[in-house]
XYZ file of N, CA and C in Angstrom:
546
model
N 0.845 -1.177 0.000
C 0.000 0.000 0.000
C 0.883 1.231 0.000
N 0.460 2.445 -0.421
C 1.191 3.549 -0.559
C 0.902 4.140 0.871
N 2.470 4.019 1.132
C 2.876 5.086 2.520
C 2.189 6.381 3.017
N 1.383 6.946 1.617
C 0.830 8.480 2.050
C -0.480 8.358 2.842
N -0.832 7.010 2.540
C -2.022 6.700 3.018
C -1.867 7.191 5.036
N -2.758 7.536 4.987
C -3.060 7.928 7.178
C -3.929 7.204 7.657
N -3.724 7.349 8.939
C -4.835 6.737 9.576
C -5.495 6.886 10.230
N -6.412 8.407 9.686
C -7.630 8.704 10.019
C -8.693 8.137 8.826
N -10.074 8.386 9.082
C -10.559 8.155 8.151
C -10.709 8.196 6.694
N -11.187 7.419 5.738
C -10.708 7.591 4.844
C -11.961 8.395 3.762
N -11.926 9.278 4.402
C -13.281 10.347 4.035
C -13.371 11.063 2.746
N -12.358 11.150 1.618
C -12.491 10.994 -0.232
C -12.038 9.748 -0.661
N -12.813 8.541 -0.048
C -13.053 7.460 -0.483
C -14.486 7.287 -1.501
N -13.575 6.781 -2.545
C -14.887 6.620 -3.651
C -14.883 5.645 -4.092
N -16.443 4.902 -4.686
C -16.603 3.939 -5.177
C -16.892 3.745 -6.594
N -16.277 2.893 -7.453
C -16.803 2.251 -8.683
C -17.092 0.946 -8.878
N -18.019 1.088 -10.043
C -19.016 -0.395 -10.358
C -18.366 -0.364 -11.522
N -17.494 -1.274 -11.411
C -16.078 -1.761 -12.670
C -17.542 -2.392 -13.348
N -17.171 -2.228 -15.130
C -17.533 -2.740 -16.080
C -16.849 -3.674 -16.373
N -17.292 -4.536 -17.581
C -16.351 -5.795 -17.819
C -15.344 -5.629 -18.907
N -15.476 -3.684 -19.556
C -14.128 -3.807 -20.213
C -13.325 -3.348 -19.556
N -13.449 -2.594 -18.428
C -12.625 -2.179 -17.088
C -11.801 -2.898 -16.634
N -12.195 -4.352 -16.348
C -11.882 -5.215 -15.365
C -10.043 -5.391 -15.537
N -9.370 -5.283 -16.939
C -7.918 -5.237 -16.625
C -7.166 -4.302 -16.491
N -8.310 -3.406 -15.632
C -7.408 -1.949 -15.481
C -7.422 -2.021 -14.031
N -7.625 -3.111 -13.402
C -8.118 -3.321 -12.067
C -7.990 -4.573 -11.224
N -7.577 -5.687 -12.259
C -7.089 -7.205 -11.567
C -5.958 -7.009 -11.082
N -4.685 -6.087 -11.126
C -3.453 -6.510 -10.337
C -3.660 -6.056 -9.406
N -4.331 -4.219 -8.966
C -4.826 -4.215 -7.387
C -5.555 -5.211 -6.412
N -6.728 -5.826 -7.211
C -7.525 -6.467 -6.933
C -6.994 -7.869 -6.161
N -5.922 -8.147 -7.104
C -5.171 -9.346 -6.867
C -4.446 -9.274 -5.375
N -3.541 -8.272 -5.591
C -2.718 -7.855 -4.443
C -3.630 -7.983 -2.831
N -5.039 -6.859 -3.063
C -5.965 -7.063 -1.955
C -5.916 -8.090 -1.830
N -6.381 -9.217 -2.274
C -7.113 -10.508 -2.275
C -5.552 -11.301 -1.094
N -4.482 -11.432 -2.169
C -3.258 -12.419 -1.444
C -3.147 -11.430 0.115
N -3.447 -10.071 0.012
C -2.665 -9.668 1.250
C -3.707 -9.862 2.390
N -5.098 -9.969 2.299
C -6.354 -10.687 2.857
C -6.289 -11.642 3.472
N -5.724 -12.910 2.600
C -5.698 -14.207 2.835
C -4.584 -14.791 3.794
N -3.397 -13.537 3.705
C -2.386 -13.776 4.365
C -2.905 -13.228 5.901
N -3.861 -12.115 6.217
C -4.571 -11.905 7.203
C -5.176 -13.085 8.186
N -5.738 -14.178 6.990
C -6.240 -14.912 7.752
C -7.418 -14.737 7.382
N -8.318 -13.674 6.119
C -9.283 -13.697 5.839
C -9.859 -14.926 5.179
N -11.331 -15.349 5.322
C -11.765 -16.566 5.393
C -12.652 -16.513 3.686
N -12.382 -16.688 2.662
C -12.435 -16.414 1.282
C -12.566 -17.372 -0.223
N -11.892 -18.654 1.065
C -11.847 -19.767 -0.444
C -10.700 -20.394 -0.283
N -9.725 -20.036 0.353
C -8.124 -20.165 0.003
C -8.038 -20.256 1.640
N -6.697 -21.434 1.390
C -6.437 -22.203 2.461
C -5.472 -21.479 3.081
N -4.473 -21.397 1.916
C -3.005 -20.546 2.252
C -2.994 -19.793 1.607
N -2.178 -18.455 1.420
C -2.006 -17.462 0.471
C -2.209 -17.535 -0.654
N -2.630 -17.483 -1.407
C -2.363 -18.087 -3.399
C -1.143 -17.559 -3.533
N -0.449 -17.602 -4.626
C 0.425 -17.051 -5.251
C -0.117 -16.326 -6.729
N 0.727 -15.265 -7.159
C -0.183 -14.229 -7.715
C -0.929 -15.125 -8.974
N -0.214 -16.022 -9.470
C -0.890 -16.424 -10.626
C -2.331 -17.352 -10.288
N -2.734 -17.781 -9.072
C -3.889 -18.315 -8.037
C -4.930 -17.330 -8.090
N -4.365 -16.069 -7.742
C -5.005 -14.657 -7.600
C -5.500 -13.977 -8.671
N -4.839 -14.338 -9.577
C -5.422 -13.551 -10.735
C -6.321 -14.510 -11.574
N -6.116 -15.722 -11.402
C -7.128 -16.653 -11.710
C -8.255 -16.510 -11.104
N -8.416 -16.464 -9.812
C -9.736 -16.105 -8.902
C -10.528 -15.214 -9.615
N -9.259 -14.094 -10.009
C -10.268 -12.733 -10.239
C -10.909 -12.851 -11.988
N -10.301 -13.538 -12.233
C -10.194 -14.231 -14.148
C -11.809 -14.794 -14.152
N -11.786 -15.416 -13.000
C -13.311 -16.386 -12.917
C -14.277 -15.278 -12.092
N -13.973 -14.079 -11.770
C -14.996 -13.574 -11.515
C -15.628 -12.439 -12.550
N -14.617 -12.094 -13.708
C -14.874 -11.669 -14.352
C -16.089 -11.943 -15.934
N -16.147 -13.578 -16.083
C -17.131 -13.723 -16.929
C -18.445 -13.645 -16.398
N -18.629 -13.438 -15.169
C -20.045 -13.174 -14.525
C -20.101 -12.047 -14.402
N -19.156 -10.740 -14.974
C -19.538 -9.827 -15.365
C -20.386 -9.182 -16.634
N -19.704 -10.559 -17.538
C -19.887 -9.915 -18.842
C -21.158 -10.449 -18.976
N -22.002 -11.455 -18.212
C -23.379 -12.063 -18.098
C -23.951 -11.169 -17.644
N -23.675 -10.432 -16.851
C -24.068 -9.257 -16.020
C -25.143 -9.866 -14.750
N -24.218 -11.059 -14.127
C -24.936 -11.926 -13.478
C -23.947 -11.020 -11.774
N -23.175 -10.638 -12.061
C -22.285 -9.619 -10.679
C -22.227 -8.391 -11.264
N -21.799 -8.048 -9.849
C -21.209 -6.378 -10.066
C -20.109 -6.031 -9.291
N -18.948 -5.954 -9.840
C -17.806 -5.585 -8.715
C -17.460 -4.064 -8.552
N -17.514 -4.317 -7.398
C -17.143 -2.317 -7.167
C -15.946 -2.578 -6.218
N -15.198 -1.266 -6.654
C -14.009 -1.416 -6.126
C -13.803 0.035 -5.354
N -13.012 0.104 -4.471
C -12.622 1.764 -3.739
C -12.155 1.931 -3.682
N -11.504 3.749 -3.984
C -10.296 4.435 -4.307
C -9.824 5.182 -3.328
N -9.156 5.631 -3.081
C -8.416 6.261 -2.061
C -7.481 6.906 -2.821
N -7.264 8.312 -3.094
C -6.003 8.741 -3.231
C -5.539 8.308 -4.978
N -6.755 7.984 -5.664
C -6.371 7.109 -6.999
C -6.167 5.454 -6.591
N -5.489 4.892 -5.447
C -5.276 3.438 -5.201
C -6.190 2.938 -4.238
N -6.488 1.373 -5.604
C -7.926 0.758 -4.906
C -7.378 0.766 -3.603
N -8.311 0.256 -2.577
C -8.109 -0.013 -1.405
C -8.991 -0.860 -1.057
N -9.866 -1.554 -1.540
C -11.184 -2.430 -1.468
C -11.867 -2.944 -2.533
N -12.878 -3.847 -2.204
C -13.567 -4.128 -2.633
C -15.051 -5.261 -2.557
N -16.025 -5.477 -3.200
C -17.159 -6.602 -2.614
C -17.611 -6.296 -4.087
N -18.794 -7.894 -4.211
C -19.438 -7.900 -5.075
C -20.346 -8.434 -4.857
N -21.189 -8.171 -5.794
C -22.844 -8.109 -6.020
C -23.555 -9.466 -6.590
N -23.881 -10.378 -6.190
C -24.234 -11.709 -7.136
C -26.055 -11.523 -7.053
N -25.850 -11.207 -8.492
C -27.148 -10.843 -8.858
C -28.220 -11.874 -9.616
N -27.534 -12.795 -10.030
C -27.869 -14.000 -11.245
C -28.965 -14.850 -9.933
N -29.753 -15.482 -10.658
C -30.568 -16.116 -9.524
C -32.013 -16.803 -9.891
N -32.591 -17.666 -9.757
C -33.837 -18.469 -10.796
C -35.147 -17.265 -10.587
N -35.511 -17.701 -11.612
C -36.877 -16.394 -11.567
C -37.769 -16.373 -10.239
N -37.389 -16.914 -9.473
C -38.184 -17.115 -8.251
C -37.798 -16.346 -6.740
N -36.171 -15.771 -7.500
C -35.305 -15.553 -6.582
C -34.832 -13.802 -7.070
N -35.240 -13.191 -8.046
C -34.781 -12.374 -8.384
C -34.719 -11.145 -7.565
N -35.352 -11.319 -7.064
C -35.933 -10.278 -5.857
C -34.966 -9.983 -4.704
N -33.731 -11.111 -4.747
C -32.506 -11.049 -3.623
C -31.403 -10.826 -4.730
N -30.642 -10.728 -3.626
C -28.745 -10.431 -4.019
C -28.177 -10.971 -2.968
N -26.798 -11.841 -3.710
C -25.967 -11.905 -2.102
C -24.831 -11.146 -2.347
N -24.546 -10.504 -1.522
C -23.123 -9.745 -1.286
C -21.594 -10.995 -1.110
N -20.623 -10.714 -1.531
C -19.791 -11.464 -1.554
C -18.309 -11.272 -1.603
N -17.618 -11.698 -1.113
C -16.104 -11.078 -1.101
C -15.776 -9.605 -0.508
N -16.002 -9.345 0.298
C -16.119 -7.850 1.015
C -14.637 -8.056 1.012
N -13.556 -7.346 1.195
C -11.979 -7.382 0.949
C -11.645 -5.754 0.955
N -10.793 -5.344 2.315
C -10.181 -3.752 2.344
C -8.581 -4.681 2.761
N -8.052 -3.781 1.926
C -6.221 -3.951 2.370
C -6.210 -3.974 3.811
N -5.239 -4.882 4.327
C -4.830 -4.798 5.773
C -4.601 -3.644 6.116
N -4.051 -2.532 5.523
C -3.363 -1.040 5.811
C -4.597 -0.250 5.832
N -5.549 -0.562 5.284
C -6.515 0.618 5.384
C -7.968 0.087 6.099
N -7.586 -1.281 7.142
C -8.903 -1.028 7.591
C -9.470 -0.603 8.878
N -10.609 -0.445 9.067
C -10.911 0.418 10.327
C -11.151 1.600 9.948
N -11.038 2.179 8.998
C -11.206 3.320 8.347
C -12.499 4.020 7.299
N -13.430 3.119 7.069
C -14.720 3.720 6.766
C -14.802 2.626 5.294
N -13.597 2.107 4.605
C -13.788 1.734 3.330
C -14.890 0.698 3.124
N -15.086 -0.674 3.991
C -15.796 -1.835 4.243
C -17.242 -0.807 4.041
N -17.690 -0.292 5.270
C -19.303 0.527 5.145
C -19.441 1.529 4.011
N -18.548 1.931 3.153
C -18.851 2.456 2.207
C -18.933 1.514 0.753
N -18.152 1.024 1.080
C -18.651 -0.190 -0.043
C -20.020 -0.990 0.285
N -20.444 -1.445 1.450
C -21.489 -1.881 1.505
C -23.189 -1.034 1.091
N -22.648 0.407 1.876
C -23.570 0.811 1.077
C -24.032 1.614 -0.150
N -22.805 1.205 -0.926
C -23.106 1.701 -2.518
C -23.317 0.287 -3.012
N -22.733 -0.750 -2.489
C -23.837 -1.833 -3.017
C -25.005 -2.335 -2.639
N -25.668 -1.793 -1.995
C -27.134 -1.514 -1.266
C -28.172 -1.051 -2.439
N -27.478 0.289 -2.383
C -27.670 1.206 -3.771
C -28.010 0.583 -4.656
N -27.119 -0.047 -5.047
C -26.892 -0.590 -6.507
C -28.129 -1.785 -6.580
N -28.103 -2.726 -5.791
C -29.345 -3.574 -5.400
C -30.782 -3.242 -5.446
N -30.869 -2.018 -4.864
C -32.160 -1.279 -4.753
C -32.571 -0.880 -5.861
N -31.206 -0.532 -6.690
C -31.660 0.241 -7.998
C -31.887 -1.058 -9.013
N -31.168 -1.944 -8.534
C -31.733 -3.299 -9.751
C -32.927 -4.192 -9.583
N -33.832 -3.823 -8.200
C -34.937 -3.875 -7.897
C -35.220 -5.348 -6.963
N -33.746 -5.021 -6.192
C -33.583 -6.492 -5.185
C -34.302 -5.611 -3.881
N -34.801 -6.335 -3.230
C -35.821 -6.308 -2.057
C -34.755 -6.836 -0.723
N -33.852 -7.940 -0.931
C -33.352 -8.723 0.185
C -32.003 -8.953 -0.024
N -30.851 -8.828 0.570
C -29.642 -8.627 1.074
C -28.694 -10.020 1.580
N -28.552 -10.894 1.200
C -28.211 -12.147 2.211
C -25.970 -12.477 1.942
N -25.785 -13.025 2.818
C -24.094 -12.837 3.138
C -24.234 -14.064 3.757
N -23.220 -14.554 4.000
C -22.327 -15.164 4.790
C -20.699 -14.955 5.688
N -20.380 -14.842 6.336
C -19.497 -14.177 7.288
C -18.900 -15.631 8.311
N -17.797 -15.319 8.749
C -17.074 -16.423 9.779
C -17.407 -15.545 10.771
N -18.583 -16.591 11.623
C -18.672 -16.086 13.090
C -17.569 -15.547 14.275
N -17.859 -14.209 14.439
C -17.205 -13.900 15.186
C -16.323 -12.908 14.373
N -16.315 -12.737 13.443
C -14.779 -12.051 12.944
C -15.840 -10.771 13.006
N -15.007 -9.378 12.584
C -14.920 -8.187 12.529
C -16.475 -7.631 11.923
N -16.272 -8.494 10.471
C -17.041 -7.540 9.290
C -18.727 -8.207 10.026
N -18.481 -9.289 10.998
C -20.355 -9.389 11.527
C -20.657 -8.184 12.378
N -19.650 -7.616 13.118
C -20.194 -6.881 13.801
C -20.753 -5.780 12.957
N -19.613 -5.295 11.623
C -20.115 -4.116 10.176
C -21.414 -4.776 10.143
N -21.591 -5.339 9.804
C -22.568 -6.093 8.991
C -23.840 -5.962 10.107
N -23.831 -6.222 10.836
C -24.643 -5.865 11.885
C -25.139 -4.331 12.479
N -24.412 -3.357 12.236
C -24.265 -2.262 12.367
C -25.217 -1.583 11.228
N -25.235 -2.381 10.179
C -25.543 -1.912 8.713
C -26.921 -2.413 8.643
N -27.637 -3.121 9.296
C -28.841 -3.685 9.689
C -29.066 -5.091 8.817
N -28.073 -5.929 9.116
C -28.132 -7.013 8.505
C -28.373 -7.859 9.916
N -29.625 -9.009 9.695
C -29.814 -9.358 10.998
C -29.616 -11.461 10.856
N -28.967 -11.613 11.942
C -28.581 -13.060 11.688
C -29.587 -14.179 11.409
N -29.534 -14.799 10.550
C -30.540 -15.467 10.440
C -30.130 -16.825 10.889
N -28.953 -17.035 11.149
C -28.274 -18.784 11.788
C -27.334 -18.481 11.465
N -26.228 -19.980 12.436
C -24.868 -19.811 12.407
C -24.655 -21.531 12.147
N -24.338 -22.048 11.109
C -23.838 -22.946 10.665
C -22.545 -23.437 11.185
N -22.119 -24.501 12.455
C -20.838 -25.291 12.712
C -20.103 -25.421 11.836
N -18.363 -25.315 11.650
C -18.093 -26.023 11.060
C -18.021 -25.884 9.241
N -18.368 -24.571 9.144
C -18.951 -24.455 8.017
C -17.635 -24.200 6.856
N -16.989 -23.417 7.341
C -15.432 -23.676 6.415
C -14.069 -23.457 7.196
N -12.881 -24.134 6.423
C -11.721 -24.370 7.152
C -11.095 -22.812 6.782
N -10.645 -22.546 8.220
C -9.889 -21.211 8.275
C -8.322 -21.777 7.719
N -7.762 -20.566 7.168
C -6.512 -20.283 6.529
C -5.223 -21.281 8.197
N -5.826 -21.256 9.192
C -4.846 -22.259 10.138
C -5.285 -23.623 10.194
N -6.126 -24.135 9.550
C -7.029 -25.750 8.976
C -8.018 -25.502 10.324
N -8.415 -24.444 10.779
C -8.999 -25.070 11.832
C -10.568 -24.630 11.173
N -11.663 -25.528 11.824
C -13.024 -25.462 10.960
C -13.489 -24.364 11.784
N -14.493 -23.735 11.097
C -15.218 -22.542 11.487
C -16.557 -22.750 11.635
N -17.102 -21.701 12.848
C -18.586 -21.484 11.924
C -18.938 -20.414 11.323
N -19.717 -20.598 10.331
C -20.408 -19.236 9.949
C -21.784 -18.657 9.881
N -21.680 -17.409 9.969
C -23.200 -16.592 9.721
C -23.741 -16.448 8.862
N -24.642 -16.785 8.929
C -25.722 -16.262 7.287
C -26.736 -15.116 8.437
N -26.373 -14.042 7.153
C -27.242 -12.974 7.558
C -28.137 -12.396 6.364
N -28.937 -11.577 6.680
C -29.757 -10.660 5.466
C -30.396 -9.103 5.728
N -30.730 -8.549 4.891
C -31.366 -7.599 5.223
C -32.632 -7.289 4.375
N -33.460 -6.732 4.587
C -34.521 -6.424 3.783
C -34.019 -4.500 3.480
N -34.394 -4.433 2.088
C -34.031 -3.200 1.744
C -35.018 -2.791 0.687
């Protein structure tokens, strides 16, 4: 992360809803977030760190569910350098269209605590509302940080699943499924 960055809030933090011809103006930040996440200990998919070519594959496969226009990735700037990001999984059987799940919430180790996570959440709120989703649903490793965001943001628990995935130290977790009505 760039040194100029402080650590007060990060209050000309802005958000974009990357398009899918965007998207390679934006996978090596993206990437970087993601490995320096995982090395956190963030709970994501990945056991151990990827290595960058892991990482950019991840982000490789999240990109044709752009061009379906079945997601939406928004990413946040700081200073010109991303510093975040979450996405929007919008694709869903005609029965279901009416929800979104939020997914991959991801702020650099260096910049969090700082406002980026709740501002991304709620420009993808936004964005939901405006695509005419009614309901909000996530999943989260009980106990970590972003339930309490997430909670704050009026997402309310709906169960906590044992066991539900192996943390980055092999040890099993549980997790939250939450939602919101919006």
């Amino acid at each position: 992360m760039d040194p100029t960055i402080t650590p007060q809030r990060l209050t000309a933090c802005t958000v974009e809803d990357v398009k899918a011809n965007q998207f390679d103006q934006v996978v090596g930040p993206l990437t970087d977030i993601l490995m320096a996440c995982v090395e956190q200990g963030a709970s994501i998919g990945f056991l151990d760190t990827p290595n960058t070519e892991d990482a950019f594959s991840f982000w490789y496969g999240v990109s044709g569910s752009l061009v379906s226009g079945g997601r939406r990735l928004l990413v946040a700037r700081f200073a010109g350098q991303i510093v975040g990001t979450v996405q929007l999984v919008l694709a869903a059987p005609a029965n279901g269209r009416h929800r979104a799940e939020i997914s991959k919430l991801l702020v650099h180790p260096d910049v969090r605590r700082k406002g980026v996570a709740r501002v991304l959440m709620q420009k993808t709120e936004t964005i939901a509302r405006a695509d005419g989703r009614s309901l909000l649903f996530l999943e989260t490793r009980t106990g970590d940080a972003a339930e309490s965001l997430y909670s704050s943001l009026g997402f309310e628990l709906a169960g906590i699943v044992p066991a539900y995935a192996r943390s980055t130290t092999g040890k099993l977790s549980d997790s939250s499924f939450m939602y919101k009505r919006i």
